[in-house]
Amino acid sequence: MSTAPLNWQISLTAVDHPDAATVLYEYVDELASRYYGRPATHPEITRVLGDGADLREPRGALLVARDGAEPVGCVGLRRQGAGLAEGEVELTRMYVRKAARRGGAGARLVGAAEELARMHGAGLVRLNSRKDLVEAIGLYRSLGYRPTDPYGDDPYAEVWFAKALG
């Protein structure tokens, strides 16, 4: 059971909505800063974010978690992309603000993404990560994701996981 506040809500959100833009920017900022070992620059962040087409229908979707009106995290699903077979989706852009971590928000976001994947007929969720993102890897393992063969063309991917949806 989650210890996240009861007023947290997770909903489909357009990638260009201000709440989505805020948490996606924070996600890339944290990820890039950890990778480079220094604060990421605005051009680096916007280059990684791109236009968000992979998180727009029909290719994908974005879920945003909110604590009241405040966005606290996000997770994306890609239904199309390199290395994905029919019936597979990719979980991507998983992020929870530091102040909201350890309260169950990550597990709730992944659970909501898995439910959305089921609604779209997916039987398998794939994801990739970097080895230094130990918190994320721990979360994925705790939720039943298991190591799998590499897929796709993400140049930063170092570990790959998959979970069959029951």
Tab-separated table of C-alpha atoms in Angstrom:
chain	number	residue	atom	x	y	z
A	1	MET	CA	0.000	0.000	0.000
A	2	SER	CA	1.263	3.430	-0.900
A	3	THR	CA	2.060	5.991	1.758
A	4	ALA	CA	1.568	8.787	-0.770
A	5	PRO	CA	-0.947	11.440	0.235
A	6	LEU	CA	-4.530	10.501	-0.552
A	7	ASN	CA	-5.068	13.575	-2.703
A	8	TRP	CA	-2.472	12.470	-5.253
A	9	GLN	CA	-3.930	11.866	-8.681
A	10	ILE	CA	-2.402	10.376	-11.808
A	11	SER	CA	-3.857	11.329	-15.161
A	12	LEU	CA	-3.143	11.299	-18.875
A	13	THR	CA	-1.648	14.675	-19.720
A	14	ALA	CA	-0.652	16.239	-23.021
A	15	VAL	CA	3.117	16.432	-23.320
A	16	ASP	CA	2.910	20.181	-23.977
A	17	HIS	CA	0.707	20.899	-20.933
A	18	PRO	CA	2.562	23.173	-18.463
A	19	ASP	CA	2.552	20.486	-15.726
A	20	ALA	CA	4.013	17.915	-18.115
A	21	ALA	CA	6.586	20.364	-19.431
A	22	THR	CA	7.658	21.180	-15.862
A	23	VAL	CA	8.260	17.604	-14.686
A	24	LEU	CA	9.768	16.475	-17.997
A	25	TYR	CA	12.248	19.362	-17.847
A	26	GLU	CA	13.134	18.467	-14.241
A	27	TYR	CA	13.525	14.804	-15.246
A	28	VAL	CA	15.980	15.554	-18.046
A	29	ASP	CA	17.806	18.133	-15.914
A	30	GLU	CA	18.405	15.583	-13.143
A	31	LEU	CA	19.295	12.776	-15.543
A	32	ALA	CA	21.715	14.871	-17.601
A	33	SER	CA	23.293	16.496	-14.541
A	34	ARG	CA	24.006	13.071	-13.042
A	35	TYR	CA	25.416	11.852	-16.347
A	36	TYR	CA	27.668	14.862	-16.965
A	37	GLY	CA	28.631	15.336	-13.311
A	38	ARG	CA	27.665	19.004	-13.571
A	39	PRO	CA	24.471	21.019	-13.989
A	40	ALA	CA	22.875	20.386	-17.371
A	41	THR	CA	22.447	23.370	-19.664
A	42	HIS	CA	19.135	24.516	-21.095
A	43	PRO	CA	20.179	23.567	-24.672
A	44	GLU	CA	21.188	20.070	-23.492
A	45	ILE	CA	17.843	19.596	-21.786
A	46	THR	CA	15.735	20.856	-24.671
A	47	ARG	CA	17.707	18.720	-27.149
A	48	VAL	CA	16.900	15.569	-25.138
A	49	LEU	CA	13.246	16.534	-24.737
A	50	GLY	CA	12.752	17.077	-28.458
A	51	ASP	CA	9.180	17.663	-29.559
A	52	GLY	CA	7.651	14.893	-27.441
A	53	ALA	CA	6.119	13.155	-30.460
A	54	ASP	CA	6.910	9.746	-28.974
A	55	LEU	CA	4.612	10.545	-26.023
A	56	ARG	CA	1.668	11.730	-28.125
A	57	GLU	CA	-1.152	9.627	-29.525
A	58	PRO	CA	-1.012	7.325	-31.391
A	59	ARG	CA	2.668	6.628	-30.659
A	60	GLY	CA	2.549	7.002	-26.908
A	61	ALA	CA	1.133	8.662	-23.826
A	62	LEU	CA	2.246	10.593	-20.757
A	63	LEU	CA	0.896	10.243	-17.231
A	64	VAL	CA	1.493	13.010	-14.687
A	65	ALA	CA	1.160	12.573	-10.918
A	66	ARG	CA	-0.117	15.548	-8.974
A	67	ASP	CA	-0.277	16.294	-5.280
A	68	GLY	CA	-3.330	18.521	-5.327
A	69	ALA	CA	-2.577	20.935	-8.157
A	70	GLU	CA	1.209	20.472	-7.963
A	71	PRO	CA	2.877	18.105	-10.462
A	72	VAL	CA	5.182	15.671	-8.633
A	73	GLY	CA	6.162	13.158	-11.297
A	74	CYS	CA	5.569	11.555	-14.655
A	75	VAL	CA	5.940	8.387	-16.676
A	76	GLY	CA	5.636	7.828	-20.395
A	77	LEU	CA	4.568	4.877	-22.503
A	78	ARG	CA	5.755	4.353	-26.042
A	79	ARG	CA	3.644	2.047	-28.171
A	80	GLN	CA	5.880	2.383	-31.206
A	81	GLY	CA	9.626	2.476	-31.450
A	82	ALA	CA	12.856	0.685	-32.098
A	83	GLY	CA	12.892	-2.824	-30.717
A	84	LEU	CA	9.203	-3.011	-29.792
A	85	ALA	CA	7.202	-5.911	-31.183
A	86	GLU	CA	3.431	-6.162	-31.524
A	87	GLY	CA	1.892	-6.251	-28.040
A	88	GLU	CA	4.867	-4.563	-26.381
A	89	VAL	CA	5.228	-1.070	-24.933
A	90	GLU	CA	8.155	0.817	-23.464
A	91	LEU	CA	8.028	2.554	-20.103
A	92	THR	CA	10.059	5.758	-20.306
A	93	ARG	CA	10.627	9.165	-18.683
A	94	MET	CA	9.905	7.832	-15.191
A	95	TYR	CA	10.437	10.664	-12.709
A	96	VAL	CA	9.373	11.677	-9.210
A	97	ARG	CA	10.467	14.938	-7.609
A	98	LYS	CA	12.986	14.434	-4.818
A	99	ALA	CA	10.632	15.826	-2.170
A	100	ALA	CA	7.964	13.285	-3.169
A	101	ARG	CA	10.208	10.203	-3.287
A	102	ARG	CA	9.995	7.334	-0.825
A	103	GLY	CA	6.243	7.861	-0.518
A	104	GLY	CA	5.044	5.383	-3.119
A	105	ALA	CA	4.641	7.791	-6.027
A	106	GLY	CA	7.018	5.848	-8.276
A	107	ALA	CA	5.207	2.564	-7.727
A	108	ARG	CA	1.860	4.256	-8.296
A	109	LEU	CA	3.077	5.833	-11.526
A	110	VAL	CA	4.438	2.540	-12.858
A	111	GLY	CA	1.207	0.791	-11.850
A	112	ALA	CA	-0.865	3.376	-13.697
A	113	ALA	CA	1.352	3.003	-16.779
A	114	GLU	CA	0.963	-0.782	-16.656
A	115	GLU	CA	-2.814	-0.420	-16.450
A	116	LEU	CA	-2.797	1.908	-19.447
A	117	ALA	CA	-0.620	-0.586	-21.329
A	118	ARG	CA	-3.150	-3.353	-20.595
A	119	MET	CA	-5.972	-1.131	-21.853
A	120	HIS	CA	-4.061	-0.793	-25.124
A	121	GLY	CA	-3.653	-4.563	-25.406
A	122	ALA	CA	-0.001	-4.815	-24.400
A	123	GLY	CA	1.220	-8.025	-22.830
A	124	LEU	CA	4.795	-6.944	-22.141
A	125	VAL	CA	6.378	-3.757	-20.800
A	126	ARG	CA	10.016	-3.073	-21.628
A	127	LEU	CA	12.298	-0.398	-20.219
A	128	ASN	CA	15.929	0.569	-20.212
A	129	SER	CA	18.029	2.532	-17.776
A	130	ARG	CA	21.547	3.529	-16.871
A	131	LYS	CA	23.530	1.645	-14.245
A	132	ASP	CA	23.980	4.770	-12.116
A	133	LEU	CA	20.215	5.179	-11.680
A	134	VAL	CA	20.194	2.688	-8.817
A	135	GLU	CA	17.019	4.085	-7.263
A	136	ALA	CA	15.047	3.494	-10.450
A	137	ILE	CA	16.537	0.036	-10.959
A	138	GLY	CA	15.600	-0.888	-7.390
A	139	LEU	CA	12.039	0.294	-7.973
A	140	TYR	CA	11.694	-1.669	-11.207
A	141	ARG	CA	13.047	-4.856	-9.624
A	142	SER	CA	10.698	-4.468	-6.651
A	143	LEU	CA	7.758	-4.219	-9.069
A	144	GLY	CA	8.605	-7.451	-10.870
A	145	TYR	CA	10.741	-6.215	-13.758
A	146	ARG	CA	13.472	-8.669	-14.707
A	147	PRO	CA	16.665	-8.241	-16.730
A	148	THR	CA	16.243	-8.966	-20.430
A	149	ASP	CA	18.189	-8.769	-23.663
A	150	PRO	CA	18.993	-5.322	-25.054
A	151	TYR	CA	16.491	-3.750	-27.432
A	152	GLY	CA	16.148	-0.460	-29.251
A	153	ASP	CA	18.704	2.158	-30.113
A	154	ASP	CA	19.031	4.333	-26.988
A	155	PRO	CA	22.746	5.233	-26.843
A	156	TYR	CA	22.605	5.754	-23.061
A	157	ALA	CA	20.902	2.452	-22.180
A	158	GLU	CA	23.088	0.150	-20.092
A	159	VAL	CA	20.514	-2.210	-18.553
A	160	TRP	CA	17.231	-3.541	-19.925
A	161	PHE	CA	14.202	-4.925	-18.100
A	162	ALA	CA	10.854	-6.423	-19.030
A	163	LYS	CA	7.680	-7.467	-17.254
A	164	ALA	CA	4.862	-9.605	-18.572
A	165	LEU	CA	1.468	-8.124	-17.764
A	166	GLY	CA	-0.941	-10.624	-16.248
